[in-house]
């Protein structure tokens, strides 16, 4: 929240300006983070300009209050190199792990929940599935509560220790119903009392 930000590079696949930074604290501890300045937000027809960073922080705070440790630490910075914006702890992703997948329709997938069936680009029948894990269910519930309009498989990370994280929550808290998610496996299933 207060360390000096040093830009290391840009995440070019992101639709808004998204920068990887190193944060150096006064005690000399270095951390990596994602920095999204408000000045780098692309205008959207259905969200007010300059609000995406605040929505990311609000989603993190709501998850924290619910006791769901599934969003990396996310804070506001007034003093970023490209102006005010949000910073989120960098998650070192395990590229061999995932919680959302496309499988051949006849493939066995124990421990996974089916979302929908469709066809690949070549016309082969496929199934969209996601892991049946409590952390994923917490993220699905958080998406429903915050009205997340942008839950893609790429916004679910598994870190090198096997923990599951949800990222990219700028398109939340819209006043209209806009829930768009790949996490529909629990549709129609009662929410467990613990959640």
PDB file of C-alpha atoms in Angstrom:
ATOM      1  CA  UNK A   1       0.000   0.000   0.000  1.00  0.00           C
ATOM      2  CA  UNK A   2       2.905   2.394   0.587  1.00  0.00           C
ATOM      3  CA  UNK A   3       6.064   0.952  -1.018  1.00  0.00           C
ATOM      4  CA  UNK A   4       7.668   2.537  -4.064  1.00  0.00           C
ATOM      5  CA  UNK A   5       6.311   1.166  -7.351  1.00  0.00           C
ATOM      6  CA  UNK A   6       8.721   0.319 -10.175  1.00  0.00           C
ATOM      7  CA  UNK A   7       7.160  -0.730 -13.502  1.00  0.00           C
ATOM      8  CA  UNK A   8       8.654  -3.955 -14.883  1.00  0.00           C
ATOM      9  CA  UNK A   9       6.405  -4.348 -17.918  1.00  0.00           C
ATOM     10  CA  UNK A  10       2.930  -4.371 -19.362  1.00  0.00           C
ATOM     11  CA  UNK A  11       0.526  -7.310 -19.587  1.00  0.00           C
ATOM     12  CA  UNK A  12      -0.325  -6.890 -23.255  1.00  0.00           C
ATOM     13  CA  UNK A  13      -3.243  -9.345 -23.320  1.00  0.00           C
ATOM     14  CA  UNK A  14      -5.267  -7.175 -20.884  1.00  0.00           C
ATOM     15  CA  UNK A  15      -7.942  -4.895 -22.341  1.00  0.00           C
ATOM     16  CA  UNK A  16      -7.090  -2.069 -19.916  1.00  0.00           C
ATOM     17  CA  UNK A  17      -3.619  -0.828 -19.059  1.00  0.00           C
ATOM     18  CA  UNK A  18      -2.260  -3.464 -16.698  1.00  0.00           C
ATOM     19  CA  UNK A  19       1.310  -3.163 -15.449  1.00  0.00           C
ATOM     20  CA  UNK A  20       3.488  -5.592 -13.544  1.00  0.00           C
ATOM     21  CA  UNK A  21       5.412  -3.712 -10.873  1.00  0.00           C
ATOM     22  CA  UNK A  22       7.879  -4.357  -8.132  1.00  0.00           C
ATOM     23  CA  UNK A  23       6.976  -2.747  -4.820  1.00  0.00           C
ATOM     24  CA  UNK A  24       9.886  -1.884  -2.549  1.00  0.00           C
ATOM     25  CA  UNK A  25       9.028  -1.147   1.067  1.00  0.00           C
ATOM     26  CA  UNK A  26      11.035   1.106   3.383  1.00  0.00           C
ATOM     27  CA  UNK A  27      12.275  -2.051   5.105  1.00  0.00           C
ATOM     28  CA  UNK A  28      13.733  -3.239   1.775  1.00  0.00           C
ATOM     29  CA  UNK A  29      11.242  -6.054   1.166  1.00  0.00           C
ATOM     30  CA  UNK A  30      10.321  -6.470  -2.515  1.00  0.00           C
ATOM     31  CA  UNK A  31       6.949  -7.775  -3.699  1.00  0.00           C
ATOM     32  CA  UNK A  32       5.440  -8.090  -7.161  1.00  0.00           C
ATOM     33  CA  UNK A  33       2.047  -6.631  -7.998  1.00  0.00           C
ATOM     34  CA  UNK A  34      -0.359  -5.808 -10.784  1.00  0.00           C
ATOM     35  CA  UNK A  35      -0.975  -2.061 -11.073  1.00  0.00           C
ATOM     36  CA  UNK A  36      -4.030  -0.818 -12.980  1.00  0.00           C
ATOM     37  CA  UNK A  37      -4.094   2.974 -13.198  1.00  0.00           C
ATOM     38  CA  UNK A  38      -7.466   4.676 -13.655  1.00  0.00           C
ATOM     39  CA  UNK A  39      -5.910   6.636 -16.535  1.00  0.00           C
ATOM     40  CA  UNK A  40      -5.448   3.347 -18.428  1.00  0.00           C
ATOM     41  CA  UNK A  41      -9.086   2.217 -18.223  1.00  0.00           C
ATOM     42  CA  UNK A  42     -10.795   1.941 -21.603  1.00  0.00           C
ATOM     43  CA  UNK A  43     -14.251   3.538 -21.658  1.00  0.00           C
ATOM     44  CA  UNK A  44     -17.176   1.101 -21.544  1.00  0.00           C
ATOM     45  CA  UNK A  45     -20.712   1.854 -22.670  1.00  0.00           C
ATOM     46  CA  UNK A  46     -22.289   0.247 -19.600  1.00  0.00           C
ATOM     47  CA  UNK A  47     -19.897   1.198 -16.758  1.00  0.00           C
ATOM     48  CA  UNK A  48     -19.012   4.743 -15.678  1.00  0.00           C
ATOM     49  CA  UNK A  49     -15.516   5.929 -16.591  1.00  0.00           C
ATOM     50  CA  UNK A  50     -12.829   5.760 -13.913  1.00  0.00           C
ATOM     51  CA  UNK A  51     -14.553   3.254 -11.606  1.00  0.00           C
ATOM     52  CA  UNK A  52     -13.024  -0.141 -12.452  1.00  0.00           C
ATOM     53  CA  UNK A  53     -10.125   0.073  -9.988  1.00  0.00           C
ATOM     54  CA  UNK A  54     -12.506   0.912  -7.138  1.00  0.00           C
ATOM     55  CA  UNK A  55     -14.716  -2.058  -8.031  1.00  0.00           C
ATOM     56  CA  UNK A  56     -11.661  -4.346  -7.830  1.00  0.00           C
ATOM     57  CA  UNK A  57     -10.931  -3.084  -4.315  1.00  0.00           C
ATOM     58  CA  UNK A  58     -14.586  -3.344  -3.252  1.00  0.00           C
ATOM     59  CA  UNK A  59     -14.724  -6.986  -4.385  1.00  0.00           C
ATOM     60  CA  UNK A  60     -11.520  -7.787  -2.466  1.00  0.00           C
ATOM     61  CA  UNK A  61     -12.904  -6.129   0.682  1.00  0.00           C
ATOM     62  CA  UNK A  62     -16.221  -7.979   0.405  1.00  0.00           C
ATOM     63  CA  UNK A  63     -14.440 -11.335   0.005  1.00  0.00           C
ATOM     64  CA  UNK A  64     -12.240 -10.523   3.003  1.00  0.00           C
ATOM     65  CA  UNK A  65     -15.267  -9.627   5.146  1.00  0.00           C
ATOM     66  CA  UNK A  66     -16.927 -12.920   4.125  1.00  0.00           C
ATOM     67  CA  UNK A  67     -13.815 -14.812   5.219  1.00  0.00           C
ATOM     68  CA  UNK A  68     -13.089 -16.003   1.685  1.00  0.00           C
ATOM     69  CA  UNK A  69      -9.351 -15.716   1.037  1.00  0.00           C
ATOM     70  CA  UNK A  70      -9.690 -16.149  -2.726  1.00  0.00           C
ATOM     71  CA  UNK A  71      -8.675 -12.713  -4.042  1.00  0.00           C
ATOM     72  CA  UNK A  72      -5.094 -11.479  -3.811  1.00  0.00           C
ATOM     73  CA  UNK A  73      -4.552  -8.463  -1.551  1.00  0.00           C
ATOM     74  CA  UNK A  74      -5.843  -5.416  -3.457  1.00  0.00           C
ATOM     75  CA  UNK A  75      -5.236  -1.803  -2.396  1.00  0.00           C
ATOM     76  CA  UNK A  76      -5.699   1.748  -3.692  1.00  0.00           C
ATOM     77  CA  UNK A  77      -2.653   3.814  -4.633  1.00  0.00           C
ATOM     78  CA  UNK A  78      -2.856   7.597  -5.145  1.00  0.00           C
ATOM     79  CA  UNK A  79       0.806   7.784  -6.114  1.00  0.00           C
ATOM     80  CA  UNK A  80       1.332   5.242  -8.890  1.00  0.00           C
ATOM     81  CA  UNK A  81       3.697   6.039 -11.774  1.00  0.00           C
ATOM     82  CA  UNK A  82       0.689   6.480 -14.118  1.00  0.00           C
ATOM     83  CA  UNK A  83      -1.506   8.143 -11.489  1.00  0.00           C
ATOM     84  CA  UNK A  84      -4.091   6.803  -9.046  1.00  0.00           C
ATOM     85  CA  UNK A  85      -5.181   3.192  -9.384  1.00  0.00           C
ATOM     86  CA  UNK A  86      -5.271  -0.184  -7.760  1.00  0.00           C
ATOM     87  CA  UNK A  87      -2.467  -2.593  -6.926  1.00  0.00           C
ATOM     88  CA  UNK A  88      -2.991  -6.296  -6.450  1.00  0.00           C
ATOM     89  CA  UNK A  89      -0.547  -8.862  -5.163  1.00  0.00           C
ATOM     90  CA  UNK A  90       1.059 -10.791  -8.039  1.00  0.00           C
ATOM     91  CA  UNK A  91       0.177 -14.495  -8.123  1.00  0.00           C
ATOM     92  CA  UNK A  92       2.814 -16.801  -9.563  1.00  0.00           C
ATOM     93  CA  UNK A  93       0.619 -19.151 -11.563  1.00  0.00           C
ATOM     94  CA  UNK A  94       1.247 -22.861 -12.012  1.00  0.00           C
ATOM     95  CA  UNK A  95       0.775 -23.197 -15.782  1.00  0.00           C
ATOM     96  CA  UNK A  96       0.090 -26.934 -15.474  1.00  0.00           C
ATOM     97  CA  UNK A  97      -2.892 -26.438 -13.135  1.00  0.00           C
ATOM     98  CA  UNK A  98      -6.332 -25.034 -13.786  1.00  0.00           C
ATOM     99  CA  UNK A  99      -9.901 -25.080 -12.543  1.00  0.00           C
ATOM    100  CA  UNK A 100     -11.781 -24.596 -15.838  1.00  0.00           C
ATOM    101  CA  UNK A 101     -11.344 -26.814 -18.874  1.00  0.00           C
ATOM    102  CA  UNK A 102     -12.817 -27.886 -22.205  1.00  0.00           C
ATOM    103  CA  UNK A 103     -12.945 -31.660 -22.590  1.00  0.00           C
ATOM    104  CA  UNK A 104     -14.197 -34.088 -25.218  1.00  0.00           C
ATOM    105  CA  UNK A 105     -17.856 -34.754 -24.457  1.00  0.00           C
ATOM    106  CA  UNK A 106     -17.232 -38.421 -23.618  1.00  0.00           C
ATOM    107  CA  UNK A 107     -14.194 -37.779 -21.361  1.00  0.00           C
ATOM    108  CA  UNK A 108     -14.424 -38.791 -17.723  1.00  0.00           C
ATOM    109  CA  UNK A 109     -14.105 -35.823 -15.371  1.00  0.00           C
ATOM    110  CA  UNK A 110     -14.508 -36.938 -11.727  1.00  0.00           C
ATOM    111  CA  UNK A 111     -14.296 -34.015  -9.309  1.00  0.00           C
ATOM    112  CA  UNK A 112     -15.403 -31.606 -12.027  1.00  0.00           C
ATOM    113  CA  UNK A 113     -18.820 -30.082 -12.686  1.00  0.00           C
ATOM    114  CA  UNK A 114     -20.356 -29.754 -16.137  1.00  0.00           C
ATOM    115  CA  UNK A 115     -21.394 -26.289 -17.214  1.00  0.00           C
ATOM    116  CA  UNK A 116     -22.439 -26.731 -20.832  1.00  0.00           C
ATOM    117  CA  UNK A 117     -21.913 -28.754 -23.971  1.00  0.00           C
ATOM    118  CA  UNK A 118     -20.971 -27.411 -27.364  1.00  0.00           C
ATOM    119  CA  UNK A 119     -18.715 -27.890 -30.364  1.00  0.00           C
ATOM    120  CA  UNK A 120     -15.047 -27.117 -30.890  1.00  0.00           C
ATOM    121  CA  UNK A 121     -13.856 -25.096 -33.864  1.00  0.00           C
ATOM    122  CA  UNK A 122     -13.580 -28.350 -35.808  1.00  0.00           C
ATOM    123  CA  UNK A 123     -17.124 -29.423 -34.895  1.00  0.00           C
ATOM    124  CA  UNK A 124     -16.136 -32.019 -32.303  1.00  0.00           C
ATOM    125  CA  UNK A 125     -18.518 -32.242 -29.322  1.00  0.00           C
ATOM    126  CA  UNK A 126     -16.985 -30.748 -26.169  1.00  0.00           C
ATOM    127  CA  UNK A 127     -17.957 -29.969 -22.588  1.00  0.00           C
ATOM    128  CA  UNK A 128     -17.050 -26.948 -20.443  1.00  0.00           C
ATOM    129  CA  UNK A 129     -16.259 -28.061 -16.883  1.00  0.00           C
ATOM    130  CA  UNK A 130     -14.909 -26.547 -13.678  1.00  0.00           C
ATOM    131  CA  UNK A 131     -13.450 -28.029 -10.524  1.00  0.00           C
ATOM    132  CA  UNK A 132     -15.823 -28.932  -7.693  1.00  0.00           C
ATOM    133  CA  UNK A 133     -13.793 -27.273  -4.926  1.00  0.00           C
ATOM    134  CA  UNK A 134     -14.845 -25.021  -2.042  1.00  0.00           C
ATOM    135  CA  UNK A 135     -12.539 -22.174  -3.108  1.00  0.00           C
ATOM    136  CA  UNK A 136     -14.095 -22.213  -6.588  1.00  0.00           C
ATOM    137  CA  UNK A 137     -17.577 -22.241  -5.038  1.00  0.00           C
ATOM    138  CA  UNK A 138     -16.624 -19.240  -2.879  1.00  0.00           C
ATOM    139  CA  UNK A 139     -15.581 -17.394  -6.035  1.00  0.00           C
ATOM    140  CA  UNK A 140     -18.841 -18.395  -7.761  1.00  0.00           C
ATOM    141  CA  UNK A 141     -20.863 -17.047  -4.822  1.00  0.00           C
ATOM    142  CA  UNK A 142     -18.778 -13.875  -4.743  1.00  0.00           C
ATOM    143  CA  UNK A 143     -19.467 -13.433  -8.459  1.00  0.00           C
ATOM    144  CA  UNK A 144     -23.207 -13.756  -7.849  1.00  0.00           C
ATOM    145  CA  UNK A 145     -23.147 -11.295  -4.943  1.00  0.00           C
ATOM    146  CA  UNK A 146     -21.056  -8.716  -6.827  1.00  0.00           C
ATOM    147  CA  UNK A 147     -22.856  -9.245 -10.141  1.00  0.00           C
ATOM    148  CA  UNK A 148     -19.549 -10.020 -11.882  1.00  0.00           C
ATOM    149  CA  UNK A 149     -19.896  -9.568 -15.630  1.00  0.00           C
ATOM    150  CA  UNK A 150     -16.472 -10.953 -16.514  1.00  0.00           C
ATOM    151  CA  UNK A 151     -15.666 -14.342 -14.923  1.00  0.00           C
ATOM    152  CA  UNK A 152     -13.530 -16.071 -17.526  1.00  0.00           C
ATOM    153  CA  UNK A 153     -11.475 -19.210 -17.032  1.00  0.00           C
ATOM    154  CA  UNK A 154      -8.350 -17.071 -17.380  1.00  0.00           C
ATOM    155  CA  UNK A 155      -9.435 -15.043 -14.343  1.00  0.00           C
ATOM    156  CA  UNK A 156      -9.048 -18.117 -12.112  1.00  0.00           C
ATOM    157  CA  UNK A 157      -5.452 -18.882 -11.163  1.00  0.00           C
ATOM    158  CA  UNK A 158      -3.855 -21.774  -9.337  1.00  0.00           C
ATOM    159  CA  UNK A 159      -0.612 -20.668  -7.701  1.00  0.00           C
ATOM    160  CA  UNK A 160       2.552 -22.729  -7.312  1.00  0.00           C
ATOM    161  CA  UNK A 161       1.368 -23.877  -3.858  1.00  0.00           C
ATOM    162  CA  UNK A 162      -1.967 -25.121  -5.256  1.00  0.00           C
ATOM    163  CA  UNK A 163      -4.152 -22.259  -3.933  1.00  0.00           C
ATOM    164  CA  UNK A 164      -6.977 -20.961  -6.112  1.00  0.00           C
ATOM    165  CA  UNK A 165      -7.379 -17.233  -6.745  1.00  0.00           C
ATOM    166  CA  UNK A 166      -9.937 -15.091  -8.561  1.00  0.00           C
ATOM    167  CA  UNK A 167      -8.627 -11.980 -10.308  1.00  0.00           C
ATOM    168  CA  UNK A 168      -9.882  -9.141 -12.501  1.00  0.00           C
ATOM    169  CA  UNK A 169     -12.970  -7.782 -10.712  1.00  0.00           C
ATOM    170  CA  UNK A 170     -13.345  -4.378 -12.372  1.00  0.00           C
ATOM    171  CA  UNK A 171     -16.683  -5.285 -13.960  1.00  0.00           C
ATOM    172  CA  UNK A 172     -18.666  -5.851 -10.776  1.00  0.00           C
ATOM    173  CA  UNK A 173     -21.439  -4.121  -8.797  1.00  0.00           C
ATOM    174  CA  UNK A 174     -23.482  -3.021 -11.805  1.00  0.00           C
ATOM    175  CA  UNK A 175     -27.019  -1.909 -10.959  1.00  0.00           C
ATOM    176  CA  UNK A 176     -28.484  -4.134 -13.710  1.00  0.00           C
ATOM    177  CA  UNK A 177     -28.371  -7.949 -13.662  1.00  0.00           C
ATOM    178  CA  UNK A 178     -25.285  -8.775 -15.718  1.00  0.00           C
ATOM    179  CA  UNK A 179     -23.817 -11.939 -14.184  1.00  0.00           C
ATOM    180  CA  UNK A 180     -21.570 -13.595 -16.793  1.00  0.00           C
ATOM    181  CA  UNK A 181     -19.501 -16.512 -15.569  1.00  0.00           C
ATOM    182  CA  UNK A 182     -18.025 -19.882 -16.490  1.00  0.00           C
ATOM    183  CA  UNK A 183     -18.831 -21.111 -12.949  1.00  0.00           C
ATOM    184  CA  UNK A 184     -22.396 -22.372 -13.459  1.00  0.00           C
ATOM    185  CA  UNK A 185     -21.869 -25.944 -12.229  1.00  0.00           C
ATOM    186  CA  UNK A 186     -23.698 -25.242  -8.954  1.00  0.00           C
ATOM    187  CA  UNK A 187     -26.737 -23.698 -10.640  1.00  0.00           C
ATOM    188  CA  UNK A 188     -29.833 -24.959  -8.818  1.00  0.00           C
ATOM    189  CA  UNK A 189     -27.795 -26.499  -5.979  1.00  0.00           C
ATOM    190  CA  UNK A 190     -28.476 -25.177  -2.452  1.00  0.00           C
ATOM    191  CA  UNK A 191     -25.670 -23.083  -0.962  1.00  0.00           C
ATOM    192  CA  UNK A 192     -23.917 -25.029   1.810  1.00  0.00           C
ATOM    193  CA  UNK A 193     -24.692 -23.573   5.292  1.00  0.00           C
ATOM    194  CA  UNK A 194     -20.982 -22.905   5.901  1.00  0.00           C
ATOM    195  CA  UNK A 195     -20.936 -20.563   2.944  1.00  0.00           C
TER     196      UNK A 195
END
